[in-house]
Amino acid sequence: MSFPGCVSGLRCVRCGRRFARGLDSACTACGPEGVLEIELDLARARRTLTPRALRSRPLDAWRYEELLPLAPGARRPPQAPGWTPIFDTPRLAEWAGVRRLLVKDEGRNPTASFKDRASAVGVARALSRRAKVVACASTGNAATSLAGAAASVSLPCVIFVPEFAPEPKLVQLLVFGARVLRVRGSYDATWELCQRACGRHGWYNRNAAVNPSLVEGKKTAGLEIAEQCAEAMPDWVVVSVGDGCTIAGIGKGLAEMKALGFIPSVPRLLGVQASGARPLVDAFATGRDLVPGPAETLADSICVGHPRNWRKALARVRESGGAFVAVPDEAIVEAQRETGRRAGLFGEPAAAAALAGLRQAVASGIVGRRACALAVLTGSGLKDVRGAQRAAGRPVDLPPEDAALDAHLREHPLG
Ligand SMILES: *Cc1c(COP(=O)(O)O)cnc(C)c1O
């Protein structure tokens, strides 16, 4: 058995079976339902991953190399994701109803979304396995980030997209030179076609839910939150949820930083889904296994009726003492507008959903008004300009005349 770095094992979250290999695949007994969890020898990691050692490392996701499923010095995509800024947003806090609100802007990653964290690790894993092609099925950001990272190391990339992917995301894929296959069918059907193709052709499969190494990439956001906020940790970390990999990854990162002694406790996790695609909200409320449901929301990145990583997501939220909420599309549009106007931050609808969820959780008493919350703004609003138009309003049309300008300002004063 040889795992890279401080990885000590793999465990199926469904049947509990342990594996000596399979860092990039699912449980051989359970299939895709049996997502594996990567276990680490944290005592060993702790010997070199100290606050002092971190001070001299580059400010990106690779600074936590002990905690990633990569051999030391492994080849990685040159555009490192991570170390995205966290902003204190007092006027947005007022709107959401909390004492303090921090926003971590993941739109500043190499291809402008949180998914870059997973894809960078995926492409590094593909290189270490000498894969000839990387592939994934995605509504957009997972694909874009994979295509960008693959292009940066000259790996061919095949992307399966469902029909409803927004045009700007498709354009980004095509610019990166990926083979884009638009599948006439649902996200689920698209996902399964990709699964089979990877199996049949030996392509490296970036599908986050079944590939445990990708959750390790997503985990780096949790590691960063712990390091960046170590002086004053938030009470809640708020994350929008589609497949569940993002919140599961962030939860894992926070738990590891607690185990390593960087933070005294793990903040509560608030998972946010859209009302039209809320199977995890329902499974959390009933305490039963997830039942796939409909998926309809303008927030395309969380428009998932059959989440693949629901076990990890539910477990992390439960163990943090957290909660799940669902928000209607109108609340997502409002949150997108308020985030822009009150904080100068532009998130895509799926990103703004986190802020809508926080506001709703405060209104319904789940999150206290004295709380400090950190919302993860998972992707840039420029990813989906058409979606944002609902939030943005219209420009004012004017002739090039002072009188017309002054008349307009009299009617609509600034500020
Ligand atoms: C993928 C994505 C999410 C949700 O992540 P999951 O792992 O699917 O739960 C949220 N926001 C954005 C912008 C995303 O691209």
Short mmCIF file of C-alpha atoms and ligand atoms in Angstrom, two decimals:
data_model
loop_
_atom_site.label_atom_id
_atom_site.label_comp_id
_atom_site.label_asym_id
_atom_site.label_seq_id
_atom_site.Cartn_x
_atom_site.Cartn_y
_atom_site.Cartn_z
CA MET A 1 0.00 0.00 0.00
CA SER A 2 1.38 3.36 -0.88
CA PHE A 3 -0.53 6.58 -0.42
CA PRO A 4 1.03 9.95 -1.15
CA GLY A 5 1.72 12.55 1.52
CA CYS A 6 0.05 11.98 4.88
CA VAL A 7 -2.89 10.04 3.43
CA SER A 8 -3.38 7.00 5.66
CA GLY A 9 -6.48 5.35 4.21
CA LEU A 10 -9.77 5.40 2.37
CA ARG A 11 -13.18 4.56 3.79
CA CYS A 12 -16.55 4.15 2.05
CA VAL A 13 -19.12 6.51 3.57
CA ARG A 14 -21.90 4.03 2.73
CA CYS A 15 -20.64 0.57 3.78
CA GLY A 16 -17.64 1.58 5.88
CA ARG A 17 -15.29 -0.72 4.01
CA ARG A 18 -11.66 0.38 3.86
CA PHE A 19 -9.49 0.44 0.79
CA ALA A 20 -5.74 0.38 0.22
CA ARG A 21 -6.09 2.13 -3.16
CA GLY A 22 -8.56 4.15 -5.18
CA LEU A 23 -7.80 7.82 -4.43
CA ASP A 24 -9.70 8.80 -7.57
CA SER A 25 -12.67 6.43 -7.59
CA ALA A 26 -15.71 5.17 -5.72
CA CYS A 27 -16.25 2.09 -3.52
CA THR A 28 -15.96 -1.06 -5.61
CA ALA A 29 -18.84 -2.69 -3.72
CA CYS A 30 -21.31 0.24 -3.59
CA GLY A 31 -20.55 1.91 -6.93
CA PRO A 32 -21.11 5.69 -7.28
CA GLU A 33 -23.33 5.69 -4.16
CA GLY A 34 -20.31 4.63 -2.13
CA VAL A 35 -18.25 7.79 -2.08
CA LEU A 36 -14.88 7.32 -0.42
CA GLU A 37 -13.47 9.58 2.27
CA ILE A 38 -9.72 10.17 2.42
CA GLU A 39 -8.22 9.73 5.89
CA LEU A 40 -5.04 11.45 6.97
CA ASP A 41 -2.35 10.81 9.52
CA LEU A 42 -2.76 14.21 11.18
CA ALA A 43 -0.19 13.50 13.86
CA ARG A 44 2.36 13.12 11.10
CA ALA A 45 1.12 16.20 9.24
CA ARG A 46 1.40 18.23 12.41
CA ARG A 47 5.13 17.70 12.59
CA THR A 48 5.72 19.91 9.56
CA LEU A 49 2.45 21.81 9.12
CA THR A 50 2.94 24.39 11.85
CA PRO A 51 1.92 28.07 12.02
CA ARG A 52 5.60 28.90 11.79
CA ALA A 53 6.17 26.77 8.69
CA LEU A 54 3.10 28.27 7.03
CA ARG A 55 4.50 31.78 7.39
CA SER A 56 7.11 31.11 4.75
CA ARG A 57 4.92 29.25 2.26
CA PRO A 58 3.23 30.66 -0.87
CA LEU A 59 -0.22 32.16 -0.32
CA ASP A 60 -2.28 29.63 -2.26
CA ALA A 61 -3.95 26.25 -1.81
CA TRP A 62 -0.64 24.37 -2.16
CA ARG A 63 0.57 25.71 1.19
CA TYR A 64 -1.27 22.79 2.84
CA GLU A 65 0.57 20.12 0.86
CA GLU A 66 0.75 17.72 3.82
CA LEU A 67 -3.04 17.51 3.75
CA LEU A 68 -3.44 16.88 0.01
CA PRO A 69 -3.40 13.53 -1.84
CA LEU A 70 -0.28 14.46 -3.81
CA ALA A 71 3.33 13.38 -3.44
CA PRO A 72 5.68 16.16 -2.27
CA GLY A 73 6.91 18.05 -5.32
CA ALA A 74 4.26 16.51 -7.60
CA ARG A 75 3.67 18.44 -10.83
CA ARG A 76 0.70 20.81 -10.51
CA PRO A 77 -1.13 23.27 -12.74
CA PRO A 78 0.81 26.55 -12.71
CA GLN A 79 -2.17 28.77 -11.82
CA ALA A 80 -2.66 27.92 -8.17
CA PRO A 81 -6.16 28.37 -6.73
CA GLY A 82 -6.90 29.63 -3.25
CA TRP A 83 -6.01 32.20 -0.63
CA THR A 84 -8.99 34.22 -1.77
CA PRO A 85 -9.68 37.37 0.27
CA ILE A 86 -12.20 37.63 3.09
CA PHE A 87 -14.04 40.96 3.39
CA ASP A 88 -15.84 42.44 6.35
CA THR A 89 -19.18 43.69 4.95
CA PRO A 90 -21.04 45.74 7.58
CA ARG A 91 -23.83 47.02 5.31
CA LEU A 92 -24.53 43.53 4.03
CA ALA A 93 -24.50 42.29 7.64
CA GLU A 94 -27.25 44.83 8.36
CA TRP A 95 -29.34 43.48 5.49
CA ALA A 96 -28.78 39.83 6.50
CA GLY A 97 -29.53 40.62 10.15
CA VAL A 98 -26.27 39.49 11.79
CA ARG A 99 -23.79 41.41 13.92
CA ARG A 100 -20.89 40.70 11.60
CA LEU A 101 -20.70 39.27 8.11
CA LEU A 102 -17.55 38.14 6.35
CA VAL A 103 -17.58 37.22 2.67
CA LYS A 104 -14.90 35.01 1.13
CA ASP A 105 -14.73 35.87 -2.56
CA GLU A 106 -14.07 32.69 -4.52
CA GLY A 107 -14.69 34.53 -7.78
CA ARG A 108 -10.99 35.46 -7.65
CA ASN A 109 -9.78 31.95 -8.42
CA PRO A 110 -8.06 31.25 -11.79
CA THR A 111 -11.29 30.61 -13.73
CA ALA A 112 -13.49 32.61 -11.35
CA SER A 113 -15.10 29.95 -9.17
CA PHE A 114 -14.59 27.78 -6.12
CA LYS A 115 -14.35 24.73 -8.41
CA ASP A 116 -10.78 25.67 -9.31
CA ARG A 117 -9.69 24.24 -5.96
CA ALA A 118 -10.93 20.78 -6.89
CA SER A 119 -9.83 20.86 -10.52
CA ALA A 120 -6.26 21.87 -9.68
CA VAL A 121 -5.92 18.82 -7.42
CA GLY A 122 -7.71 16.65 -10.02
CA VAL A 123 -5.34 17.67 -12.79
CA ALA A 124 -2.33 17.13 -10.52
CA ARG A 125 -3.69 13.65 -9.71
CA ALA A 126 -4.25 12.96 -13.43
CA LEU A 127 -0.64 13.96 -14.16
CA SER A 128 0.68 11.73 -11.39
CA ARG A 129 -1.31 8.82 -12.83
CA ARG A 130 -0.09 9.64 -16.33
CA ALA A 131 -3.67 9.95 -17.60
CA LYS A 132 -3.90 10.96 -21.27
CA VAL A 133 -7.29 12.71 -21.04
CA VAL A 134 -9.34 14.35 -18.28
CA ALA A 135 -13.14 14.55 -18.36
CA CYS A 136 -16.15 15.64 -16.40
CA ALA A 137 -19.87 16.30 -16.54
CA SER A 138 -20.86 19.67 -15.23
CA THR A 139 -23.36 22.48 -15.40
CA GLY A 140 -20.48 24.84 -15.86
CA ASN A 141 -17.93 25.77 -13.24
CA ALA A 142 -16.48 22.31 -12.62
CA ALA A 143 -16.01 21.99 -16.34
CA THR A 144 -14.55 25.44 -16.83
CA SER A 145 -12.06 24.99 -14.04
CA LEU A 146 -11.03 21.58 -15.37
CA ALA A 147 -10.68 22.91 -18.91
CA GLY A 148 -8.52 25.80 -17.70
CA ALA A 149 -6.27 23.66 -15.54
CA ALA A 150 -5.97 21.01 -18.27
CA ALA A 151 -5.05 23.64 -20.87
CA SER A 152 -2.36 25.02 -18.57
CA VAL A 153 -0.57 21.66 -18.60
CA SER A 154 -1.57 20.67 -22.17
CA LEU A 155 -3.83 17.75 -21.24
CA PRO A 156 -6.75 17.02 -23.60
CA CYS A 157 -10.07 17.63 -21.87
CA VAL A 158 -13.57 16.30 -22.63
CA ILE A 159 -16.57 18.07 -21.13
CA PHE A 160 -20.15 16.78 -21.06
CA VAL A 161 -22.59 19.64 -20.49
CA PRO A 162 -26.35 19.47 -20.11
CA GLU A 163 -28.47 21.59 -22.42
CA PHE A 164 -29.24 24.33 -19.90
CA ALA A 165 -25.65 25.44 -19.24
CA PRO A 166 -25.42 29.26 -19.50
CA GLU A 167 -23.72 30.56 -22.63
CA PRO A 168 -20.83 32.43 -20.88
CA LYS A 169 -19.72 29.23 -19.19
CA LEU A 170 -19.74 27.38 -22.52
CA VAL A 171 -17.69 30.15 -24.09
CA GLN A 172 -15.09 29.84 -21.34
CA LEU A 173 -14.81 26.09 -22.03
CA LEU A 174 -14.40 26.60 -25.74
CA VAL A 175 -11.75 29.27 -25.22
CA PHE A 176 -9.76 26.79 -23.14
CA GLY A 177 -9.92 24.36 -26.06
CA ALA A 178 -11.95 21.62 -24.40
CA ARG A 179 -13.99 19.16 -26.44
CA VAL A 180 -17.48 20.29 -25.42
CA LEU A 181 -20.22 17.69 -25.81
CA ARG A 182 -23.66 19.16 -25.22
CA VAL A 183 -25.94 16.30 -24.23
CA ARG A 184 -29.63 16.40 -25.04
CA GLY A 185 -30.85 15.33 -21.63
CA SER A 186 -30.88 16.07 -17.91
CA TYR A 187 -27.84 16.70 -15.75
CA ASP A 188 -28.25 13.17 -14.37
CA ALA A 189 -28.21 11.56 -17.80
CA THR A 190 -25.21 13.70 -18.76
CA TRP A 191 -23.38 12.68 -15.60
CA GLU A 192 -23.94 8.99 -16.23
CA LEU A 193 -22.81 9.18 -19.84
CA CYS A 194 -19.54 10.72 -18.61
CA GLN A 195 -19.12 8.05 -15.91
CA ARG A 196 -19.42 5.32 -18.50
CA ALA A 197 -17.10 7.08 -20.95
CA CYS A 198 -14.36 7.41 -18.34
CA GLY A 199 -14.69 3.73 -17.51
CA ARG A 200 -14.63 2.66 -21.14
CA HIS A 201 -11.79 4.92 -22.31
CA GLY A 202 -9.62 5.19 -19.21
CA TRP A 203 -10.00 8.98 -18.93
CA TYR A 204 -9.33 10.67 -15.60
CA ASN A 205 -12.75 11.36 -14.09
CA ARG A 206 -13.11 14.73 -12.40
CA ASN A 207 -16.66 14.12 -11.18
CA ALA A 208 -16.32 15.49 -7.68
CA ALA A 209 -18.79 13.31 -5.85
CA VAL A 210 -17.25 10.01 -6.85
CA ASN A 211 -13.66 11.20 -6.79
CA PRO A 212 -12.53 11.73 -3.20
CA SER A 213 -9.38 13.62 -4.16
CA LEU A 214 -11.49 16.51 -5.43
CA VAL A 215 -13.20 17.02 -2.10
CA GLU A 216 -9.65 17.31 -0.72
CA GLY A 217 -9.13 20.20 -3.12
CA LYS A 218 -12.35 21.85 -1.98
CA LYS A 219 -11.27 21.33 1.58
CA THR A 220 -8.54 23.93 1.12
CA ALA A 221 -11.19 26.67 1.51
CA GLY A 222 -11.96 25.32 4.98
CA LEU A 223 -8.26 25.19 5.82
CA GLU A 224 -7.91 28.80 4.69
CA ILE A 225 -10.93 30.04 6.64
CA ALA A 226 -9.38 28.57 9.77
CA GLU A 227 -6.03 30.20 9.08
CA GLN A 228 -7.35 33.56 7.85
CA CYS A 229 -9.87 33.91 10.70
CA ALA A 230 -7.86 32.21 13.46
CA GLU A 231 -8.02 35.36 15.64
CA ALA A 232 -11.81 35.58 15.52
CA MET A 233 -13.54 32.57 14.03
CA PRO A 234 -17.08 33.07 12.70
CA ASP A 235 -19.94 31.26 14.46
CA TRP A 236 -21.38 30.12 11.14
CA VAL A 237 -19.95 29.29 7.73
CA VAL A 238 -22.58 29.56 4.98
CA VAL A 239 -22.28 27.59 1.75
CA SER A 240 -24.65 26.98 -1.16
CA VAL A 241 -25.22 23.32 -1.94
CA GLY A 242 -25.77 21.35 -5.15
CA ASP A 243 -24.03 17.97 -5.07
CA GLY A 244 -22.79 18.63 -1.54
CA CYS A 245 -19.04 18.37 -2.22
CA THR A 246 -18.32 22.00 -1.45
CA ILE A 247 -19.87 22.05 2.01
CA ALA A 248 -18.48 18.59 2.78
CA GLY A 249 -15.02 19.71 1.74
CA ILE A 250 -15.13 22.93 3.73
CA GLY A 251 -16.37 20.99 6.76
CA LYS A 252 -13.53 18.51 6.43
CA GLY A 253 -10.96 21.29 6.17
CA LEU A 254 -12.28 23.01 9.27
CA ALA A 255 -12.32 19.72 11.19
CA GLU A 256 -8.72 19.02 10.24
CA MET A 257 -7.61 22.49 11.33
CA LYS A 258 -9.27 21.88 14.68
CA ALA A 259 -7.52 18.52 15.00
CA LEU A 260 -4.22 20.21 14.12
CA GLY A 261 -4.75 22.78 16.87
CA PHE A 262 -5.18 25.86 14.64
CA ILE A 263 -8.73 26.60 15.85
CA PRO A 264 -10.52 25.67 19.10
CA SER A 265 -13.78 24.53 17.47
CA VAL A 266 -15.48 24.07 14.12
CA PRO A 267 -18.05 26.76 13.22
CA ARG A 268 -21.59 25.64 12.47
CA LEU A 269 -22.25 24.96 8.80
CA LEU A 270 -25.33 26.41 7.12
CA GLY A 271 -26.13 24.67 3.83
CA VAL A 272 -28.32 26.60 1.39
CA GLN A 273 -30.29 25.11 -1.49
CA ALA A 274 -32.77 26.66 -3.91
CA SER A 275 -36.45 25.92 -3.18
CA GLY A 276 -36.73 24.31 -6.61
CA ALA A 277 -33.84 21.86 -5.96
CA ARG A 278 -33.84 20.98 -2.26
CA PRO A 279 -33.32 17.24 -1.74
CA LEU A 280 -30.60 17.79 0.88
CA VAL A 281 -32.76 20.22 2.86
CA ASP A 282 -35.47 17.56 3.00
CA ALA A 283 -33.12 14.70 3.87
CA PHE A 284 -31.65 16.80 6.67
CA ALA A 285 -35.11 17.58 8.06
CA THR A 286 -36.40 13.99 7.93
CA GLY A 287 -33.17 12.29 9.00
CA ARG A 288 -33.72 9.70 6.30
CA ASP A 289 -31.74 8.76 3.21
CA LEU A 290 -31.79 11.24 0.37
CA VAL A 291 -34.65 11.00 -2.12
CA PRO A 292 -33.82 12.55 -5.52
CA GLY A 293 -36.28 15.29 -6.45
CA PRO A 294 -36.99 17.92 -9.09
CA ALA A 295 -34.38 20.53 -10.01
CA GLU A 296 -35.52 23.92 -11.16
CA THR A 297 -33.84 27.19 -10.24
CA LEU A 298 -32.15 30.09 -11.98
CA ALA A 299 -29.07 29.29 -9.88
CA ASP A 300 -27.75 26.78 -12.43
CA SER A 301 -24.70 25.75 -10.39
CA ILE A 302 -26.90 24.33 -7.63
CA CYS A 303 -29.66 23.03 -9.90
CA VAL A 304 -29.13 19.40 -8.84
CA GLY A 305 -32.00 16.99 -8.23
CA HIS A 306 -29.83 13.98 -7.45
CA PRO A 307 -26.88 15.11 -5.31
CA ARG A 308 -24.04 12.61 -5.37
CA ASN A 309 -22.33 13.53 -2.16
CA TRP A 310 -25.27 13.84 0.20
CA ARG A 311 -23.88 11.51 2.86
CA LYS A 312 -20.72 13.55 3.36
CA ALA A 313 -22.65 16.82 3.26
CA LEU A 314 -25.27 15.72 5.82
CA ALA A 315 -22.65 14.24 8.14
CA ARG A 316 -20.50 17.39 8.14
CA VAL A 317 -23.44 19.71 8.73
CA ARG A 318 -24.81 17.51 11.54
CA GLU A 319 -21.50 17.11 13.30
CA SER A 320 -21.02 20.90 13.24
CA GLY A 321 -24.42 21.49 14.87
CA GLY A 322 -25.47 23.27 11.68
CA ALA A 323 -28.59 23.47 9.54
CA PHE A 324 -29.97 23.50 6.00
CA VAL A 325 -32.36 26.02 4.47
CA ALA A 326 -34.01 26.46 1.06
CA VAL A 327 -34.51 29.86 -0.60
CA PRO A 328 -36.78 30.88 -3.49
CA ASP A 329 -35.30 32.31 -6.68
CA GLU A 330 -36.65 35.80 -5.88
CA ALA A 331 -34.61 35.80 -2.67
CA ILE A 332 -31.52 34.74 -4.63
CA VAL A 333 -31.99 37.63 -7.07
CA GLU A 334 -32.44 40.05 -4.17
CA ALA A 335 -29.31 38.71 -2.47
CA GLN A 336 -27.33 39.10 -5.68
CA ARG A 337 -28.41 42.73 -5.95
CA GLU A 338 -27.78 43.55 -2.27
CA THR A 339 -24.36 41.86 -2.31
CA GLY A 340 -23.44 44.04 -5.26
CA ARG A 341 -24.84 47.27 -3.83
CA ARG A 342 -23.85 46.87 -0.20
CA ALA A 343 -20.47 45.17 -0.57
CA GLY A 344 -19.28 45.77 -4.12
CA LEU A 345 -19.12 42.03 -4.70
CA PHE A 346 -20.65 40.30 -7.72
CA GLY A 347 -21.54 36.65 -7.25
CA GLU A 348 -23.39 34.38 -9.66
CA PRO A 349 -26.88 33.32 -8.50
CA ALA A 350 -25.62 30.09 -6.89
CA ALA A 351 -23.11 32.15 -4.92
CA ALA A 352 -25.64 34.78 -3.86
CA ALA A 353 -27.89 31.96 -2.66
CA ALA A 354 -25.65 31.61 0.40
CA LEU A 355 -26.45 35.18 1.44
CA ALA A 356 -30.16 34.70 0.80
CA GLY A 357 -30.00 31.58 2.99
CA LEU A 358 -28.23 33.41 5.78
CA ARG A 359 -30.85 36.16 5.80
CA GLN A 360 -33.62 33.58 5.91
CA ALA A 361 -31.92 31.58 8.67
CA VAL A 362 -31.70 34.75 10.77
CA ALA A 363 -35.35 35.59 10.13
CA SER A 364 -36.41 32.09 11.19
CA GLY A 365 -34.25 32.08 14.32
CA ILE A 366 -31.72 29.45 13.23
CA VAL A 367 -28.85 31.97 13.24
CA GLY A 368 -28.81 34.48 16.10
CA ARG A 369 -28.64 38.22 15.49
CA ARG A 370 -25.48 38.44 17.62
CA ALA A 371 -23.73 35.92 15.39
CA CYS A 372 -20.72 36.42 13.17
CA ALA A 373 -21.18 34.59 9.88
CA LEU A 374 -18.84 33.91 6.98
CA ALA A 375 -20.50 33.39 3.60
CA VAL A 376 -18.59 31.74 0.80
CA LEU A 377 -19.27 33.58 -2.47
CA THR A 378 -18.62 30.55 -4.64
CA GLY A 379 -18.43 32.05 -8.14
CA SER A 380 -18.22 35.33 -10.05
CA GLY A 381 -21.36 37.00 -11.33
CA LEU A 382 -19.70 37.52 -14.70
CA LYS A 383 -20.21 33.79 -15.27
CA ASP A 384 -23.89 34.36 -15.95
CA VAL A 385 -24.61 37.88 -17.07
CA ARG A 386 -28.07 37.07 -18.34
CA GLY A 387 -29.06 35.67 -14.96
CA ALA A 388 -27.73 38.80 -13.28
CA GLN A 389 -29.81 41.13 -15.43
CA ARG A 390 -32.84 40.36 -13.28
CA ALA A 391 -30.98 41.72 -10.28
CA ALA A 392 -29.27 44.62 -11.98
CA GLY A 393 -31.97 46.91 -13.40
CA ARG A 394 -31.62 49.06 -16.54
CA PRO A 395 -29.32 51.93 -17.54
CA VAL A 396 -30.76 55.47 -17.89
CA ASP A 397 -30.96 56.74 -21.48
CA LEU A 398 -29.96 60.37 -21.91
CA PRO A 399 -29.12 62.88 -24.70
CA PRO A 400 -25.66 64.54 -24.37
CA GLU A 401 -27.10 67.70 -22.72
CA ASP A 402 -26.49 69.27 -19.28
CA ALA A 403 -30.16 70.19 -18.87
CA ALA A 404 -31.26 66.60 -19.42
CA LEU A 405 -28.65 65.34 -16.95
CA ASP A 406 -29.70 67.87 -14.30
CA ALA A 407 -33.38 67.08 -14.78
CA HIS A 408 -32.61 63.42 -14.29
CA LEU A 409 -30.58 64.10 -11.11
CA ARG A 410 -33.37 66.28 -9.69
CA GLU A 411 -35.84 63.47 -10.18
CA HIS A 412 -33.49 60.74 -8.99
CA PRO A 413 -30.95 62.19 -6.52
CA LEU A 414 -27.82 60.13 -5.86
CA GLY A 415 -27.14 58.44 -2.53
C1 LIG B 1 -20.66 23.83 -7.68
C2 LIG B 1 -21.08 25.09 -7.11
C3 LIG B 1 -21.76 25.15 -5.87
C4 LIG B 1 -22.17 23.94 -5.07
O1 LIG B 1 -21.18 22.96 -4.88
P1 LIG B 1 -21.59 21.43 -4.70
O2 LIG B 1 -20.34 20.72 -4.45
O3 LIG B 1 -22.26 21.01 -5.99
O4 LIG B 1 -22.55 21.38 -3.58
C5 LIG B 1 -22.09 26.40 -5.41
N1 LIG B 1 -21.79 27.53 -6.08
C6 LIG B 1 -21.14 27.51 -7.25
C7 LIG B 1 -20.83 28.80 -7.94
C8 LIG B 1 -20.76 26.29 -7.80
O5 LIG B 1 -20.13 26.29 -8.99
#
